[in-house]
Coordinates of C-alpha atoms in Angstrom, one line a residue:
Chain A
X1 CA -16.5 21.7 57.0
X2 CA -19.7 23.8 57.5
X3 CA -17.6 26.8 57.5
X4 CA -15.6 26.1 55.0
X5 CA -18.5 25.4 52.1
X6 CA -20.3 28.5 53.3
X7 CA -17.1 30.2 52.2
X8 CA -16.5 28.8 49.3
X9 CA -20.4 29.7 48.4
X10 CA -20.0 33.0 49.2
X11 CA -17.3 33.6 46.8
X12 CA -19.3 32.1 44.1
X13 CA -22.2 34.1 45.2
X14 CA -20.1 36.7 45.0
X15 CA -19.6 36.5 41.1
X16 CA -22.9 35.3 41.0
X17 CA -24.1 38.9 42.3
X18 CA -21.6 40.6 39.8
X19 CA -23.2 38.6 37.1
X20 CA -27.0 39.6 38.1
X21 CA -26.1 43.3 39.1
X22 CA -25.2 43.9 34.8
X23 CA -28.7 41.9 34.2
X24 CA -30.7 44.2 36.8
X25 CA -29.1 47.0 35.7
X26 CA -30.6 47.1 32.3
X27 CA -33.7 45.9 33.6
X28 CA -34.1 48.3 36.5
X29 CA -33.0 51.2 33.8
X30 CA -34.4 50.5 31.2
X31 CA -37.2 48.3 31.8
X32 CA -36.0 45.8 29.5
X33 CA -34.5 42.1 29.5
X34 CA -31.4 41.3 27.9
X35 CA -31.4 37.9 27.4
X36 CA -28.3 38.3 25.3
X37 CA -26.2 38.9 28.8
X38 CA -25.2 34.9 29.1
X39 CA -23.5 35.2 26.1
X40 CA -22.0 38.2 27.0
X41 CA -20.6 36.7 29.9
X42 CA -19.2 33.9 28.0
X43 CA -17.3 36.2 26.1
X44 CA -15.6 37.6 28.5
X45 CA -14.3 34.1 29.4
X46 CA -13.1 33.9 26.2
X47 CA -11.5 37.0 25.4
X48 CA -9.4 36.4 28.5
X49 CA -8.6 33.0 27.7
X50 CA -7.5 34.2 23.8
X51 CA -5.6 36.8 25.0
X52 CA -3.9 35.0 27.6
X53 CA -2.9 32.4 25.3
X54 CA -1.5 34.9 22.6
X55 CA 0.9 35.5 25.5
X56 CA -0.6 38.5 27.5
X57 CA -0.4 38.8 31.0
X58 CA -3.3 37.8 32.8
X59 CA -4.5 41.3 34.5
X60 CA -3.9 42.5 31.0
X61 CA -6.5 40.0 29.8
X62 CA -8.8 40.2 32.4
X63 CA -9.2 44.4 31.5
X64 CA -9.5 43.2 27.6
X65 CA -12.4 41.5 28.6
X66 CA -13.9 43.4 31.1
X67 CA -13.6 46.8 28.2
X68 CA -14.4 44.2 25.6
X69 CA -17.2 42.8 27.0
X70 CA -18.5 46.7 28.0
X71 CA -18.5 47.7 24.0
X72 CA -20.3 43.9 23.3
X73 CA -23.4 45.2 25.0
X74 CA -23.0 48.7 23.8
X75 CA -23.1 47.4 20.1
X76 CA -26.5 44.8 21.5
X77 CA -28.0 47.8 22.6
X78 CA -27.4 49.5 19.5
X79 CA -28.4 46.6 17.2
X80 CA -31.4 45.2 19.7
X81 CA -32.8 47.5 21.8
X82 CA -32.4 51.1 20.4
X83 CA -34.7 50.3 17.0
X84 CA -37.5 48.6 18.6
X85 CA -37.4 51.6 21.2
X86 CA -38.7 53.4 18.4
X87 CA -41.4 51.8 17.4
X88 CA -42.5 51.2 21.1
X89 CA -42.3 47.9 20.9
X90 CA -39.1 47.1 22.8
X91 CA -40.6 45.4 25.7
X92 CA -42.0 42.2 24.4
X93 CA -39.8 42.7 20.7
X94 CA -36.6 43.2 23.0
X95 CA -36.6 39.3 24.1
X96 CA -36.7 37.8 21.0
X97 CA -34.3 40.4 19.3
X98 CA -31.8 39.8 22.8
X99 CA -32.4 36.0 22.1
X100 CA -31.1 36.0 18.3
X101 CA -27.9 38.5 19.7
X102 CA -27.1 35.7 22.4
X103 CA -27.6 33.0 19.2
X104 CA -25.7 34.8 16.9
X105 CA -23.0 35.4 19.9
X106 CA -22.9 32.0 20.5
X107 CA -22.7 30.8 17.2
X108 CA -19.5 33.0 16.6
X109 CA -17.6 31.4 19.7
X110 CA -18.8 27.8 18.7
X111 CA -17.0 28.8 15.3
X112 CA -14.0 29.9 17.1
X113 CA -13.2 27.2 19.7
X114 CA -14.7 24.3 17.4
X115 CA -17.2 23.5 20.6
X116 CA -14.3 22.1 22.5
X117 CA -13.9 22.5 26.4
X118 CA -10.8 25.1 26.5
X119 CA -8.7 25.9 29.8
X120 CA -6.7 28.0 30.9
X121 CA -2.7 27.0 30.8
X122 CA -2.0 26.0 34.1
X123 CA -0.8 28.0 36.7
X124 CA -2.2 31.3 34.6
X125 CA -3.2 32.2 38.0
X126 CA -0.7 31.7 40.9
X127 CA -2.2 28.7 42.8
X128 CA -1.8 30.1 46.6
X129 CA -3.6 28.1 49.5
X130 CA -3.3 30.2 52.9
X131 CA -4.6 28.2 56.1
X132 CA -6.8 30.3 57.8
X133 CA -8.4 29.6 61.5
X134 CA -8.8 25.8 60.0
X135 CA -10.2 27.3 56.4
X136 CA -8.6 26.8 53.3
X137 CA -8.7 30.1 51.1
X138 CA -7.0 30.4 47.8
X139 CA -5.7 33.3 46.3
X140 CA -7.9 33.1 43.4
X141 CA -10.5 33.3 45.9
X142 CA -9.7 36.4 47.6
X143 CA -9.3 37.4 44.0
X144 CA -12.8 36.8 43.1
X145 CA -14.1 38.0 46.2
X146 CA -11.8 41.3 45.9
X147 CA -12.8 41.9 42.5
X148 CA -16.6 41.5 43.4
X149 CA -16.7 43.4 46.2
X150 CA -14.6 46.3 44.5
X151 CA -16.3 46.5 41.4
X152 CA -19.7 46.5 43.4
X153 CA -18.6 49.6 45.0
X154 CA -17.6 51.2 42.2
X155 CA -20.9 50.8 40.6
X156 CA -22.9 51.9 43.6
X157 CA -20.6 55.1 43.7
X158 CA -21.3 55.9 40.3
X159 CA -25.0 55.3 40.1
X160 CA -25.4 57.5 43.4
X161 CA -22.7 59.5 44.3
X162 CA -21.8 60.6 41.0
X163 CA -23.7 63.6 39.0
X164 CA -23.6 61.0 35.2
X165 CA -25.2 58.1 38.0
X166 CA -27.7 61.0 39.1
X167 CA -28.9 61.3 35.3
X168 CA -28.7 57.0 34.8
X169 CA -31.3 57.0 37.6
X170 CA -33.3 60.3 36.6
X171 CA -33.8 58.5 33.1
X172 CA -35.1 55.4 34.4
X173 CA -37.2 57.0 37.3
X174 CA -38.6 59.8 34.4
X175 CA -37.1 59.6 30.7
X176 CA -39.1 62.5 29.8
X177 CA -38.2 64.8 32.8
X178 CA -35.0 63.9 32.0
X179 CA -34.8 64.7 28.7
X180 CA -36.2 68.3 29.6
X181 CA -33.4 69.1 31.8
X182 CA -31.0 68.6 29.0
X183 CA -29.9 64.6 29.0
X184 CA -29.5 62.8 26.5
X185 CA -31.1 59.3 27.1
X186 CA -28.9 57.8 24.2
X187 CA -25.6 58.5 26.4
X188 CA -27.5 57.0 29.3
X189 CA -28.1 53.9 28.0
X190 CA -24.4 53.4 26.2
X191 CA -23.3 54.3 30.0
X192 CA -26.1 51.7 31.4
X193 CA -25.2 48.9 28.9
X194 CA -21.4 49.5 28.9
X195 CA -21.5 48.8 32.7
X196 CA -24.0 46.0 32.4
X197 CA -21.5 44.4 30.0
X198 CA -18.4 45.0 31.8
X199 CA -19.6 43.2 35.2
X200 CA -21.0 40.4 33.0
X201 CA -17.4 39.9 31.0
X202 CA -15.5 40.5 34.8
X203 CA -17.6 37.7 36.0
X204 CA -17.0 35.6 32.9
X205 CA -13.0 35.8 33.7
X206 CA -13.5 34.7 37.1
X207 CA -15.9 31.9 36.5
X208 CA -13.4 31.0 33.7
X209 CA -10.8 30.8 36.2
X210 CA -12.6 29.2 38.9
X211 CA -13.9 26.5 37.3
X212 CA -11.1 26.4 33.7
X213 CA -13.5 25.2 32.0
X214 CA -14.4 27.6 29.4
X215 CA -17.1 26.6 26.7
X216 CA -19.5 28.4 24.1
X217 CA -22.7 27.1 26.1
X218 CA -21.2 28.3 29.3
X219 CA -23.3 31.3 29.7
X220 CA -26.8 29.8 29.0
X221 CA -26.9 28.2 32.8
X222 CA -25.7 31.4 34.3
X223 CA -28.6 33.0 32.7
X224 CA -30.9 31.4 34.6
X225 CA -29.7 31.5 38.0
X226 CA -28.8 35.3 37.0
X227 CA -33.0 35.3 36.2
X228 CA -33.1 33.2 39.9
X229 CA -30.7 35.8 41.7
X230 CA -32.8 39.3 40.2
X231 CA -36.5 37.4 40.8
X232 CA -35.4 36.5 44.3
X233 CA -33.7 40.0 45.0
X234 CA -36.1 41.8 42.9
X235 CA -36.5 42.9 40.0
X236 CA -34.1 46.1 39.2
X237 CA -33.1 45.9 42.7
X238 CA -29.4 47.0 43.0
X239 CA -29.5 45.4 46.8
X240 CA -31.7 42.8 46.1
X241 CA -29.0 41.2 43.1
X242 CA -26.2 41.6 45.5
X243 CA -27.9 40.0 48.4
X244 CA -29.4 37.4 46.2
X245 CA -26.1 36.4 44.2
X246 CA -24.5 35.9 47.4
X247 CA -27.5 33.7 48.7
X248 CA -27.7 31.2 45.6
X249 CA -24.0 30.9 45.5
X250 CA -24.3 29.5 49.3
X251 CA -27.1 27.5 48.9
X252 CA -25.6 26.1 45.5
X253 CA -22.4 25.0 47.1
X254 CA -24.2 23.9 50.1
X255 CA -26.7 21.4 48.5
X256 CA -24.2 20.1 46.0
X257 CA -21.7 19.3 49.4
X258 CA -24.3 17.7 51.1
X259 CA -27.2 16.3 48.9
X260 CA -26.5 14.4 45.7
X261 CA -26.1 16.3 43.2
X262 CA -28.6 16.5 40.6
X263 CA -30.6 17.8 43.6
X264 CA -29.1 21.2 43.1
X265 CA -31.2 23.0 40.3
X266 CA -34.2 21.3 42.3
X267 CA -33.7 22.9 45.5
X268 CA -33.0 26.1 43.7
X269 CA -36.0 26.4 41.6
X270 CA -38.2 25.3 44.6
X271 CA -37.2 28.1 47.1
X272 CA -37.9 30.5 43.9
X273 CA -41.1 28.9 43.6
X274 CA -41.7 29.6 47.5
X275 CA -40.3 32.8 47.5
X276 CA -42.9 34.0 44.8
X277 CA -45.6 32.7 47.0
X278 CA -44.8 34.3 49.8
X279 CA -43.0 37.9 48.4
X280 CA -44.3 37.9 44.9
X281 CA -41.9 40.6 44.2
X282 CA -38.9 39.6 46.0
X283 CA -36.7 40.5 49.0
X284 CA -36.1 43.8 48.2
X285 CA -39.0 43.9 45.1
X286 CA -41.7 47.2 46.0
X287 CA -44.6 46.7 44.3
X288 CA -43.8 49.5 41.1
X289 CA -41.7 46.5 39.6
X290 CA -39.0 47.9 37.3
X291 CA -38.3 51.2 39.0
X292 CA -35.1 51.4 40.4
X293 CA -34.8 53.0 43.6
X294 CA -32.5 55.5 44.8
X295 CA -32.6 54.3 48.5
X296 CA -30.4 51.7 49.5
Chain B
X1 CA -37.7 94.7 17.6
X2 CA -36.5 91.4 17.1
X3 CA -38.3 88.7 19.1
X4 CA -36.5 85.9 21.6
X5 CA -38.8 83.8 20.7
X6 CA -40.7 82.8 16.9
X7 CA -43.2 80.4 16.1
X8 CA -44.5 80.6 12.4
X9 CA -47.4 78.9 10.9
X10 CA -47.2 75.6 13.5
X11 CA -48.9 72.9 12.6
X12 CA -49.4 69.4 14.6
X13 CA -51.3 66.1 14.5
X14 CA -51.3 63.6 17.0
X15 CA -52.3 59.9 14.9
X16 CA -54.4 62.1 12.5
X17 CA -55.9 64.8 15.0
X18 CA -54.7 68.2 13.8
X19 CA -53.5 69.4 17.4
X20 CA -52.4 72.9 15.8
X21 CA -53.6 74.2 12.8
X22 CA -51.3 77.4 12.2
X23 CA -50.3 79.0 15.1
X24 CA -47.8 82.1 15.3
X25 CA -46.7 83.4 18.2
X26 CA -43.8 85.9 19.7
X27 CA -42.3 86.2 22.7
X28 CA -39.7 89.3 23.3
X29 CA -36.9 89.1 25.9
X30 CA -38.4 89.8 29.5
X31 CA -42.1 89.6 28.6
X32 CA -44.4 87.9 30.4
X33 CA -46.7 85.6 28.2
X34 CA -49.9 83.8 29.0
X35 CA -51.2 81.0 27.0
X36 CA -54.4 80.3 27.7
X37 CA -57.5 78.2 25.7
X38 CA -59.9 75.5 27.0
X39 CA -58.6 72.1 27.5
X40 CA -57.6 70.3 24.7
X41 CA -57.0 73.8 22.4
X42 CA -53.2 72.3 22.2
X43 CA -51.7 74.2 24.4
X44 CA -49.5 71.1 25.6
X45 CA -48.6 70.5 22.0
X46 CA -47.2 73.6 21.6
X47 CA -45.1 73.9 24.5
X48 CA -44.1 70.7 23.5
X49 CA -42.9 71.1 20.0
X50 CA -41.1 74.3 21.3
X51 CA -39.4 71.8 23.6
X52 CA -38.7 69.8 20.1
X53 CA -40.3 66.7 22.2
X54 CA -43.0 66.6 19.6
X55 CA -42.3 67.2 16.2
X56 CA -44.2 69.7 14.3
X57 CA -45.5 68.4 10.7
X58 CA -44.9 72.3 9.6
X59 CA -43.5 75.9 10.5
X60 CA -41.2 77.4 11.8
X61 CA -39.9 77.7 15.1
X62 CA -36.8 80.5 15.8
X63 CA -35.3 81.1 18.6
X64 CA -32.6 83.9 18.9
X65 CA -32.1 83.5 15.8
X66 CA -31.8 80.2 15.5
X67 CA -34.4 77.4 13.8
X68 CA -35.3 74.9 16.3
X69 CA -37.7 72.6 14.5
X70 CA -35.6 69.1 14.3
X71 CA -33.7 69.8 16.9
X72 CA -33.7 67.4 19.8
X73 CA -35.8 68.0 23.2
X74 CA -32.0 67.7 25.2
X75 CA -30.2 70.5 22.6
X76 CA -33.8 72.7 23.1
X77 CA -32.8 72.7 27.2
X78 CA -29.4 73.6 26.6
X79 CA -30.1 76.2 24.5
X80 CA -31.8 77.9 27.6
X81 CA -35.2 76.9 26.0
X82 CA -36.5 75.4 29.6
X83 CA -39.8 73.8 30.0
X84 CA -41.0 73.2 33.5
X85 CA -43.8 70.4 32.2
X86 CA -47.5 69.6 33.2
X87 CA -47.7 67.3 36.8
X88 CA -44.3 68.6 37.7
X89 CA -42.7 65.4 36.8
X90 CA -39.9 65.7 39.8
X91 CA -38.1 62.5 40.6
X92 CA -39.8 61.1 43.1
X93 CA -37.3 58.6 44.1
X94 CA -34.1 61.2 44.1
X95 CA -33.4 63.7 46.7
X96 CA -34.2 67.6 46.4
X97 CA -30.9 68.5 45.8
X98 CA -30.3 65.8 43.2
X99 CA -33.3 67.3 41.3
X100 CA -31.5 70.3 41.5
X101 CA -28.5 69.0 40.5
X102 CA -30.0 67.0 37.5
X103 CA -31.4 70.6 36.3
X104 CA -27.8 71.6 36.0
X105 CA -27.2 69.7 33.0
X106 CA -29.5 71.6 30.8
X107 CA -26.3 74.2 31.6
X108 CA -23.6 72.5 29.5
X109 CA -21.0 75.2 29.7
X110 CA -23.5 78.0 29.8
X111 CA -23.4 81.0 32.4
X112 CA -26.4 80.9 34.6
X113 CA -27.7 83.8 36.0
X114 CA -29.8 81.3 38.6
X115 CA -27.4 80.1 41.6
X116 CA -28.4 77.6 43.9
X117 CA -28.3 79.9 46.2
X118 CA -30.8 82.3 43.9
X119 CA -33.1 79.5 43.9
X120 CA -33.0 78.8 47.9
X121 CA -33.7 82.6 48.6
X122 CA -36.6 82.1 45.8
X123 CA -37.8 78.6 47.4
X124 CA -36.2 78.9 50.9
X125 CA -38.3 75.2 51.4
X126 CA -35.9 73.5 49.1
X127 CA -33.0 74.4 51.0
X128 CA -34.7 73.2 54.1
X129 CA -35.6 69.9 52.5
X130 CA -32.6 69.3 50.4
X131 CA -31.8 65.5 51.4
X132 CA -35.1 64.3 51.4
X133 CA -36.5 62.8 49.0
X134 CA -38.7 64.6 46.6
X135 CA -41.8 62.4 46.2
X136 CA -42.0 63.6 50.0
X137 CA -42.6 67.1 49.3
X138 CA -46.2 68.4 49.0
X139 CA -47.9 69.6 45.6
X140 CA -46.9 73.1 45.9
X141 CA -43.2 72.5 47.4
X142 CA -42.9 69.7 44.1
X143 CA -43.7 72.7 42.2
X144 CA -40.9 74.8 43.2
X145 CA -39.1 72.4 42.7
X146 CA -40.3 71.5 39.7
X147 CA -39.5 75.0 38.9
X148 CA -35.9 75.2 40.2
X149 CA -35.1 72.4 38.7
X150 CA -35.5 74.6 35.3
X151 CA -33.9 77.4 36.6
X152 CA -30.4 75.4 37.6
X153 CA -30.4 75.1 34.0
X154 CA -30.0 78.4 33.1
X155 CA -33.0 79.5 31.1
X156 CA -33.3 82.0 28.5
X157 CA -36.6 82.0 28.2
X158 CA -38.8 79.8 31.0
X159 CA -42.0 77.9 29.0
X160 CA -44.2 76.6 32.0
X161 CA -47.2 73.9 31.2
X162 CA -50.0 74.9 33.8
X163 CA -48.2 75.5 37.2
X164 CA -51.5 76.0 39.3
X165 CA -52.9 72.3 38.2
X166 CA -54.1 70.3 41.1
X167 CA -53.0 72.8 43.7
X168 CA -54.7 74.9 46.7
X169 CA -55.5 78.3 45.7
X170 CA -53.2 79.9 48.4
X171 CA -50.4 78.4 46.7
X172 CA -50.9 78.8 43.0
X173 CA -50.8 82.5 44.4
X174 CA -47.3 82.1 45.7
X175 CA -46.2 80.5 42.7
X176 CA -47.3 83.1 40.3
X177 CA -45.8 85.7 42.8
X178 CA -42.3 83.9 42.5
X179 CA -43.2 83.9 39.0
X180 CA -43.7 88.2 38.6
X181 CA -40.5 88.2 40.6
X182 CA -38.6 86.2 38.3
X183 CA -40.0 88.2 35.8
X184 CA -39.3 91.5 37.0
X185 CA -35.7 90.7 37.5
X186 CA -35.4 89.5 33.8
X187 CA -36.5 86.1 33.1
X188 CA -38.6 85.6 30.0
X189 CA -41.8 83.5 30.9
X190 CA -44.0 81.4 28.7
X191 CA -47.1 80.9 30.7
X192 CA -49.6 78.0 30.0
X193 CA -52.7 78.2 31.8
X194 CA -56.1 77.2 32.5
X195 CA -56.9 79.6 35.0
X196 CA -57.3 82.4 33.0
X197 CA -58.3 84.8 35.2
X198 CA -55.2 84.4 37.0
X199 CA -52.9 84.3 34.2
X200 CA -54.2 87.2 32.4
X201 CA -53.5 89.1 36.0
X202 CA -49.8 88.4 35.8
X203 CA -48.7 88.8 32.5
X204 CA -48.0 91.2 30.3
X205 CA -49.4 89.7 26.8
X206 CA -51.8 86.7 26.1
X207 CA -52.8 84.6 23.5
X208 CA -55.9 82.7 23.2
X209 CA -56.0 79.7 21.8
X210 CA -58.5 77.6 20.5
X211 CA -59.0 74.0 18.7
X212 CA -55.5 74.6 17.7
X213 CA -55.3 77.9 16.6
X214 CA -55.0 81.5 18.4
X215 CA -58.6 83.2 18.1
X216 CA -57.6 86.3 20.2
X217 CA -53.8 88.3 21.2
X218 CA -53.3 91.1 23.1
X219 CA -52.6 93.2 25.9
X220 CA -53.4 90.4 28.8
X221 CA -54.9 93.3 31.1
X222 CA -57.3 94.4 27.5
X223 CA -57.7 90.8 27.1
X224 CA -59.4 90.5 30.6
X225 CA -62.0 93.6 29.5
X226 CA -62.8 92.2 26.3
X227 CA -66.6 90.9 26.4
X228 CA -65.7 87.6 24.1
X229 CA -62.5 86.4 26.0
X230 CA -65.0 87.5 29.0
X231 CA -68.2 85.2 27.6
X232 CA -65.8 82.6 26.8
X233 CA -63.3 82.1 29.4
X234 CA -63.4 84.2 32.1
X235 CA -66.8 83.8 32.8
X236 CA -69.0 86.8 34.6
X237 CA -65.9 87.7 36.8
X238 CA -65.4 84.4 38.1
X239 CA -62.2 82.1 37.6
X240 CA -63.0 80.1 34.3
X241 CA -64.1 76.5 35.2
X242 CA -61.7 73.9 34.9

């Protein structure tokens, strides 16, 4: 029983990690919160729901929304972020700016689904149990699990394997020594938020699927534990969101299996509370908060 | 003869402080030019609105031909206009060779005379410490670095904001040495210096400049007899203060 909720936590935390990694990213890039990411998220449910109900198939879908969701932050950046960043005022004007986007996001997919509770049509996803040394493991899990873990590679191999992930970091570590050696910082962040956006709408399908029930607000709770997952990693840590994402999805299916359940958010906030105390700057935090390193 | 390098008339102000007030300069393909002036004269400025990271609020600025002035600090690089900037600023966090590597992208297509290979016989150090990080490397080795970082880009002409700042003596002599060598195989040079002494030693011309504009050119070996540049800034034959 043990075993098997530690499982199914880890495939939350799983998403929960892809979710956080697009919220560090821009943070550990750029510096800068986007508070607007919840709402991307949610989109990405939605797109995938919308598109397979206009008849698409559901891997179609799911790349709608992950490309979608990609050119969604693209066009926050380019409405939120990139103005104030001329005025130098981005880091405190950034979270209200990133607030109204996630409103205004919001507000648009209230419109849409008329604040109904929408689901996918059943059996969208092939509904698989394998048996599995006494475990029971759907095939939407392995999905979720498959996607997280492959889309996490694929980021770490383009941020440092890559020579485009070489110039995301040399603009974060140094914008101005960047900019010297011939990059432009305006591709860098279209690459940074395209990629923040994309793992926020890939998580948004798979939560969507997990759970099937999509709603406007869905993104606002996901938010916060993202905010949980990147404070208790560290901030702009690339490790420190996957490690955490996995941890909160564990300890979140753990708690609601075995204490009652409003206990959940309790717990969670608590062991933030104590991990502050004791590593004010997370597990994997240094002390230069922000800059994102290029050791793993 | 036509000049590589043109700045007309360049004027600057940082939040109402007139940084430059007017200041022409020329640099010809494969000369050696010094910039030197007390701190503050706005030597920095100029570099940097050669660059194009600071905007000038008049003149002109031409380089082989073409006007620069509005034209962004990343088009500037890869135009071979390469500026190896004050502190170094290498990434710390990266590696040696992804330093390197980053420098590459001031390229975009262009031919470059400067192989990695060039570069490790120039800074046989880098080669050594290629996968270690570069924040490890002393202040000297940074610098090389600093500097081959500019020349995987390909430069055309090489602007350099006070190399010798904050390092031992022995080695700002080895890094104006790799600097004459570059030189003498055919690599423009914009020097900016504080050490004057030393900079008019190594270069061919100088300009003196001065609360933003240039009180004194020349021939930088005529510059280092002349008994004002001497009073002011080379002091009675010792290296000017800091």
């Amino acid at each position: 029983m043990l075993a098997q909720q530690l499982l199914n936590g880890l495939v939350v935390g799983g998403v929960y990690a892809l979710f956080a990694l697009g919220f560090t990213l821009v943070f550990g890039i750029h510096h800068l919160m986007n508070l607007a990411h919840g709402a991307v998220f949610m989109t990405g449910a939605f797109v995938a729901l919308y598109s397979v109900l206009a008849g698409l198939p559901l891997w179609v879908s799911f790349v709608l929304a992950v490309v979608g969701c990609g050119l969604l932050s693209i066009l926050i950046e380019i409405t939120a972020f990139s103005r104030l960043r001329k005025s130098g005022e981005a880091e405190f004007g950034a979270i209200i700016s990133t607030l109204g986007a996630d409103l205004f996001i919001m507000s648009f997919a209230q419109k849409i689904s008329g604040s109904d509770i929408l689901r996918f049509p059943f059996e969208t996803f092939p509904v698989q149990i394998f048996q599995f040394m006494g475990l029971r493991v759907t095939l939407l899990q392995l999905f979720m699990a498959g996607s997280a873990v492959v889309l996490m590679l694929v980021l770490t191999c383009y941020l440092f394997r890559t020579t485009l992930g070489t110039r995301i970091r040399s603009v974060s570590a140094n914008e101005r020594a960047a900019v010297l050696s011939g990059v432009n910082p305006h591709v860098v962040y279209y690459q940074t938020f395209f990629l923040s956006g994309a793992l926020a709408g890939a998580s948004g399908v798979l939560i969507g699927l997990a759970f099937n029930s999509i709603q406007f607000t869905m993104g606002e709770p996901f938010l916060l534990r993202g905010f949980v997952v990147i404070v208790l990693g560290g901030m702009g840590s690339i490790p420190g969101a996957m490690v955490g994402g996995l941890l909160l999805g564990m300890l979140q299916t753990l708690t609601a299996a075995y204490l009652p359940s409003g206990l959940t958010d309790a717990i969670i906030f608590s062991l933030l509370f104590v991990i502050l105390l004791v590593r004010p700057y997370g597990l994997f935090g240094k002390e230069t908060a922000g800059a994102m390193r290029a050791q793993r | 003869m036509t000049h590589m390098l043109t700045a007309t008339d360049l004027s600057a102000a940082y939040s109402g402080i007139h940084a430059l007030r007017g200041v022409s300069l020329a640099v010809s393909e494969g000369e050696f030019v010094a910039l030197i002036g007390p701190n503050g004269a706005g030597k920095s400025t100029l570099l940097n609105c050669l660059s194009g990271v600071v905007r000038p609020t008049g003149g002109s600025i031409r380089f082989n031909g073409e006007e620069l002035v509005g034209t962004a600090p990343w088009h500037v690089s890869r135009k071979g206009l390469l500026q190896v900037p004050e502190g170094r600023q290498i990434l710390a966090n990266l590696t040696v060779r992804e330093n390197l590597e980053l420098g590459a992208t001031a390229l975009s297509g262009r031919h470059s005379a400067y192989t990695l290979e060039r570069i490790n016989n120039l800074f046989p150090i880098l080669a050594e410490r290629r996968e270690q990080r570069a924040g490890s490397l002393s202040g000297g080795q940074q610098q090389m670095l600093a500097i081959g970082r500019a020349l995987m880009g390909g430069p055309r002409l090489l602007l350099l904001d006070e190399p010798s700042l904050g390092l031992a003596p022995v080695i700002v002599v080895q890094v104006l040495a790799a600097l004459r060598s570059l030189n003498a195989e055919g690599l423009t040079i914009l020097l900016v210096e504080q050490n004057a002494r030393q900079a008019l030693d190594s270069t061919d011309r100088a300009y003196v400049i001065e609360q933003g504009r240039v009180v004194h050119e020349g021939v930088s070996s005529e510059l280092a007899k002349d008994p004002a540049v001497i009073a002011h800034y080379l002091g009675q034959g010792k290296t000017a203060k800091h």
